[in-house]
Amino acid sequence: MAFATTTPQNLTTFTTSSHKPKLPFSPSHFLTFPTHANQTLTSRAISTAISTSTRIHSLFTPRATSSPSSSTTAAETTFHGLCYVVGDNIDTDQIIPAEYLTLVPSKPDEYEKLGTYALIGLPSSYATRFIEPGESKTKYTVVIAGANFGCGSSREHAPVALGASGAAAVVAESYARIFFRNSVATGEVYPLESEGRLCEECRTGDVVTIEMKESKLINHTTGKEYALKSIGDAGPVIEAGGIFAYARKTGMIPSH
């Protein structure tokens, strides 16, 4: 299903033929995760991650995908809509409080419900809420954050809640390692890194576009552009729908 071009009445739509298109990648493809450690994972490392991450697989149901044209690639993905800005050290308790971890994302109704609680743990100093009262989805396509986004306790529910809420990407100055890896493993949101402190340059409600191919964010409200760090080979994993879907596509594990 192709997404419609964004209009003033529909600013949260991301313009790509699919959030997770089906792409033919080589099983020997290396995965570069642009975190502080700049880790590179080989196929063997992915297999190890899969064998030790069955809890993610049992809990998680990926978003539905469509069949785009063969020319669509992760690098061509574009997101356009409103941004929601938060500061430094937003931890997983703020992203999804522990009281909601009883929800099981593999159940469609509970997956949707989980999304309604995304970022509900933010303090009252955030006068504008990520999801407005009475709404089940956020109107913000992109979350812009400061340093150490996703710190705190390890929980796969954090990126899943953001994805279920309707957000497509997070742009942060830096990430807690576990949140970044969980984002890639579940394929729910793109964890993109900024070159500077965009959380001090953008404001909640600004209209932004992320151009993955050019690794940049355009703030249409202010007219400024900002460089983003390349997501590297983690992009194809997210596009595939997460690490299990990627492993199946590349023949690392059986497809059925």
Short mmCIF file of C-alpha atoms in Angstrom, two decimals:
data_model
loop_
_atom_site.label_atom_id
_atom_site.label_comp_id
_atom_site.label_asym_id
_atom_site.label_seq_id
_atom_site.Cartn_x
_atom_site.Cartn_y
_atom_site.Cartn_z
CA MET A 1 0.00 0.00 0.00
CA ALA A 2 1.50 3.31 -1.02
CA PHE A 3 1.24 6.17 1.42
CA ALA A 4 -0.37 9.38 0.27
CA THR A 5 1.56 12.60 -0.13
CA THR A 6 1.39 14.71 3.00
CA THR A 7 -1.14 17.52 3.09
CA PRO A 8 -1.69 20.24 5.70
CA GLN A 9 -4.52 18.13 7.12
CA ASN A 10 -2.43 14.98 7.21
CA LEU A 11 1.05 15.83 8.35
CA THR A 12 1.95 12.57 10.02
CA THR A 13 2.14 10.43 6.89
CA PHE A 14 5.60 9.27 5.81
CA THR A 15 6.14 9.23 2.06
CA THR A 16 7.64 5.90 1.13
CA SER A 17 6.11 2.97 -0.67
CA SER A 18 6.48 0.89 2.48
CA HIS A 19 7.94 1.29 5.95
CA LYS A 20 9.38 -2.20 5.65
CA PRO A 21 9.67 -3.18 2.00
CA LYS A 22 10.77 -6.60 0.90
CA LEU A 23 14.34 -6.31 -0.33
CA PRO A 24 16.85 -8.92 -1.58
CA PHE A 25 19.92 -8.66 0.64
CA SER A 26 22.91 -10.98 0.72
CA PRO A 27 23.17 -13.31 3.75
CA SER A 28 26.79 -12.24 4.17
CA HIS A 29 25.84 -8.57 4.41
CA PHE A 30 27.60 -6.83 7.29
CA LEU A 31 25.57 -4.77 9.73
CA THR A 32 27.08 -1.52 10.95
CA PHE A 33 25.33 -0.05 13.97
CA PRO A 34 26.25 3.67 14.33
CA THR A 35 26.35 3.71 18.12
CA HIS A 36 29.08 4.98 20.42
CA ALA A 37 31.03 1.74 19.98
CA ASN A 38 30.43 1.74 16.20
CA GLN A 39 29.89 -2.00 16.27
CA THR A 40 29.83 -4.14 13.15
CA LEU A 41 27.91 -7.41 13.25
CA THR A 42 28.57 -10.26 10.88
CA SER A 43 26.08 -12.93 9.89
CA ARG A 44 27.43 -15.11 12.70
CA ALA A 45 26.80 -12.36 15.21
CA ILE A 46 23.26 -11.92 13.89
CA SER A 47 22.64 -15.63 14.31
CA THR A 48 23.87 -15.40 17.89
CA ALA A 49 21.59 -12.44 18.51
CA ILE A 50 18.66 -14.37 17.11
CA SER A 51 19.32 -17.38 19.31
CA THR A 52 19.41 -15.20 22.42
CA SER A 53 16.51 -12.91 21.46
CA THR A 54 13.57 -15.28 21.28
CA ARG A 55 11.77 -13.17 23.87
CA ILE A 56 11.58 -10.30 21.38
CA HIS A 57 10.21 -12.62 18.74
CA SER A 58 7.56 -14.09 21.04
CA LEU A 59 6.38 -10.64 22.13
CA PHE A 60 6.53 -8.71 18.91
CA THR A 61 4.29 -8.50 15.88
CA PRO A 62 5.77 -6.30 13.12
CA ARG A 63 3.76 -3.75 11.20
CA ALA A 64 2.15 -4.92 8.01
CA THR A 65 4.30 -4.52 4.92
CA SER A 66 3.44 -4.09 1.27
CA SER A 67 5.20 -5.12 -1.90
CA PRO A 68 6.94 -2.03 -3.32
CA SER A 69 8.63 -1.77 -6.67
CA SER A 70 12.01 -3.42 -6.95
CA SER A 71 13.72 -0.05 -7.14
CA THR A 72 12.74 0.87 -3.56
CA THR A 73 15.60 0.69 -1.08
CA ALA A 74 16.12 1.66 2.54
CA ALA A 75 18.22 4.63 1.45
CA GLU A 76 15.28 6.05 -0.52
CA THR A 77 12.94 6.18 2.48
CA THR A 78 11.55 9.61 3.30
CA PHE A 79 9.55 10.65 6.35
CA HIS A 80 7.52 13.83 6.50
CA GLY A 81 5.34 15.24 9.24
CA LEU A 82 5.29 16.95 12.60
CA CYS A 83 8.10 16.50 15.12
CA TYR A 84 7.90 16.07 18.89
CA VAL A 85 10.90 17.39 20.81
CA VAL A 86 12.24 16.01 24.10
CA GLY A 87 15.45 16.61 26.03
CA ASP A 88 18.34 14.51 27.34
CA ASN A 89 18.21 11.20 29.20
CA ILE A 90 14.69 10.19 28.27
CA ASP A 91 14.57 6.74 29.83
CA THR A 92 12.47 3.70 29.05
CA ASP A 93 10.21 4.37 32.03
CA GLN A 94 9.26 7.65 30.39
CA ILE A 95 8.85 6.01 26.98
CA ILE A 96 6.63 3.23 28.36
CA PRO A 97 6.12 2.90 32.14
CA ALA A 98 6.55 -0.54 33.70
CA GLU A 99 2.86 -0.82 34.56
CA TYR A 100 2.08 -1.29 30.87
CA LEU A 101 4.60 -4.06 30.23
CA THR A 102 1.91 -6.68 30.81
CA LEU A 103 0.59 -5.83 27.34
CA VAL A 104 1.71 -8.40 24.76
CA PRO A 105 2.55 -6.80 21.39
CA SER A 106 2.02 -10.09 19.52
CA LYS A 107 -1.71 -9.62 20.19
CA PRO A 108 -2.95 -6.97 17.73
CA ASP A 109 -5.34 -5.30 20.15
CA GLU A 110 -2.69 -5.11 22.86
CA TYR A 111 -0.12 -3.85 20.35
CA GLU A 112 -2.44 -0.97 19.49
CA LYS A 113 -3.15 -0.30 23.15
CA LEU A 114 0.57 -0.24 23.94
CA GLY A 115 0.98 2.54 21.39
CA THR A 116 -1.54 4.73 23.21
CA TYR A 117 0.82 4.86 26.21
CA ALA A 118 3.96 5.89 24.31
CA LEU A 119 5.88 8.64 26.15
CA ILE A 120 3.11 8.85 28.74
CA GLY A 121 5.79 8.80 31.44
CA LEU A 122 7.16 12.22 30.49
CA PRO A 123 6.98 14.75 33.35
CA SER A 124 4.26 17.37 33.51
CA SER A 125 6.76 19.97 32.30
CA TYR A 126 5.94 18.66 28.81
CA ALA A 127 2.72 20.62 28.40
CA THR A 128 2.11 19.20 24.93
CA ARG A 129 1.56 15.48 25.17
CA PHE A 130 2.83 13.03 22.59
CA ILE A 131 -0.61 11.51 22.25
CA GLU A 132 -3.51 13.84 22.84
CA PRO A 133 -6.24 12.83 25.30
CA GLY A 134 -8.86 10.67 23.66
CA GLU A 135 -6.60 9.77 20.72
CA SER A 136 -5.13 6.35 20.02
CA LYS A 137 -2.34 7.52 17.69
CA THR A 138 0.18 10.33 17.81
CA LYS A 139 0.14 13.12 15.24
CA TYR A 140 3.94 13.31 15.40
CA THR A 141 5.89 11.33 12.82
CA VAL A 142 9.36 12.09 14.22
CA VAL A 143 10.64 12.28 17.80
CA ILE A 144 13.65 14.59 18.19
CA ALA A 145 15.72 14.04 21.32
CA GLY A 146 18.92 15.04 23.05
CA ALA A 147 21.60 12.73 24.41
CA ASN A 148 21.24 9.21 25.81
CA PHE A 149 17.72 8.56 24.52
CA GLY A 150 16.30 5.24 25.73
CA CYS A 151 18.49 4.88 28.80
CA GLY A 152 17.38 2.96 31.89
CA SER A 153 16.04 -0.57 32.09
CA SER A 154 16.12 -2.82 29.07
CA ARG A 155 12.67 -3.37 27.57
CA GLU A 156 11.74 -4.24 24.00
CA HIS A 157 8.41 -2.53 24.62
CA ALA A 158 10.03 0.92 24.35
CA PRO A 159 10.63 1.04 20.58
CA VAL A 160 7.54 -1.10 20.01
CA ALA A 161 5.36 1.44 21.84
CA LEU A 162 6.75 4.27 19.72
CA GLY A 163 6.15 2.32 16.53
CA ALA A 164 2.66 1.29 17.60
CA SER A 165 1.83 4.92 18.35
CA GLY A 166 2.44 5.82 14.71
CA ALA A 167 5.91 7.35 15.01
CA ALA A 168 8.33 6.41 12.22
CA ALA A 169 11.70 7.64 13.46
CA VAL A 170 13.63 9.03 16.39
CA VAL A 171 16.42 11.55 15.77
CA ALA A 172 18.64 11.85 18.84
CA GLU A 173 22.05 13.24 19.65
CA SER A 174 22.93 9.81 21.06
CA TYR A 175 21.24 6.61 22.26
CA ALA A 176 21.52 4.14 25.05
CA ARG A 177 22.99 1.08 23.37
CA ILE A 178 20.15 -1.26 24.35
CA PHE A 179 17.43 1.02 22.97
CA PHE A 180 19.25 1.35 19.66
CA ARG A 181 19.66 -2.40 19.34
CA ASN A 182 16.07 -3.09 20.34
CA SER A 183 14.89 -0.60 17.71
CA VAL A 184 16.83 -2.45 15.04
CA ALA A 185 15.82 -5.90 16.34
CA THR A 186 12.10 -5.10 16.36
CA GLY A 187 12.15 -2.95 13.21
CA GLU A 188 9.62 -0.57 14.75
CA VAL A 189 11.33 2.82 14.45
CA TYR A 190 14.44 4.21 12.78
CA PRO A 191 16.93 5.31 15.49
CA LEU A 192 18.77 8.08 13.64
CA GLU A 193 21.62 10.12 15.10
CA SER A 194 22.03 13.83 14.55
CA GLU A 195 25.32 15.64 14.09
CA GLY A 196 24.31 18.30 16.63
CA ARG A 197 21.67 19.12 19.22
CA LEU A 198 18.56 19.29 17.09
CA CYS A 199 16.51 19.27 20.29
CA GLU A 200 17.66 22.87 20.75
CA GLU A 201 17.06 23.80 17.10
CA CYS A 202 13.57 22.37 16.60
CA ARG A 203 10.31 22.86 18.44
CA THR A 204 7.39 20.51 18.95
CA GLY A 205 4.99 20.98 16.05
CA ASP A 206 7.61 21.96 13.48
CA VAL A 207 7.10 20.33 10.09
CA VAL A 208 10.12 18.23 9.15
CA THR A 209 11.28 15.87 6.44
CA ILE A 210 13.92 13.17 6.85
CA GLU A 211 15.73 12.21 3.66
CA MET A 212 17.44 8.89 4.35
CA LYS A 213 19.32 8.86 1.05
CA GLU A 214 20.93 12.21 1.77
CA SER A 215 21.16 11.68 5.54
CA LYS A 216 19.56 14.98 6.40
CA LEU A 217 16.61 16.49 8.23
CA ILE A 218 14.83 19.51 6.79
CA ASN A 219 12.86 21.75 9.12
CA HIS A 220 10.29 23.39 6.87
CA THR A 221 9.05 25.62 9.67
CA THR A 222 12.43 27.31 10.15
CA GLY A 223 13.87 26.67 6.70
CA LYS A 224 16.99 25.02 8.10
CA GLU A 225 18.65 21.73 7.17
CA TYR A 226 20.67 19.45 9.43
CA ALA A 227 23.05 16.59 8.70
CA LEU A 228 22.28 13.17 10.14
CA LYS A 229 24.66 10.29 10.64
CA SER A 230 24.07 7.41 8.28
CA ILE A 231 22.20 4.54 9.86
CA GLY A 232 24.46 2.23 7.91
CA ASP A 233 23.56 -1.40 7.42
CA ALA A 234 21.08 -1.36 10.27
CA GLY A 235 18.71 0.26 7.77
CA PRO A 236 18.03 -2.94 5.79
CA VAL A 237 17.24 -4.81 9.00
CA ILE A 238 14.62 -2.23 9.99
CA GLU A 239 13.24 -2.13 6.45
CA ALA A 240 12.87 -5.91 6.49
CA GLY A 241 10.76 -5.71 9.64
CA GLY A 242 13.38 -6.52 12.28
CA ILE A 243 16.18 -8.98 12.83
CA PHE A 244 14.06 -12.13 12.48
CA ALA A 245 12.45 -10.97 9.25
CA TYR A 246 15.86 -9.95 7.93
CA ALA A 247 17.34 -13.33 8.85
CA ARG A 248 14.55 -15.12 7.02
CA LYS A 249 14.96 -12.95 3.92
CA THR A 250 18.69 -13.59 3.83
CA GLY A 251 18.43 -17.33 4.47
CA MET A 252 20.03 -17.31 7.92
CA ILE A 253 16.99 -19.09 9.34
CA PRO A 254 14.19 -21.00 7.59
CA SER A 255 11.44 -18.87 6.11
CA HIS A 256 8.77 -21.10 7.59
#
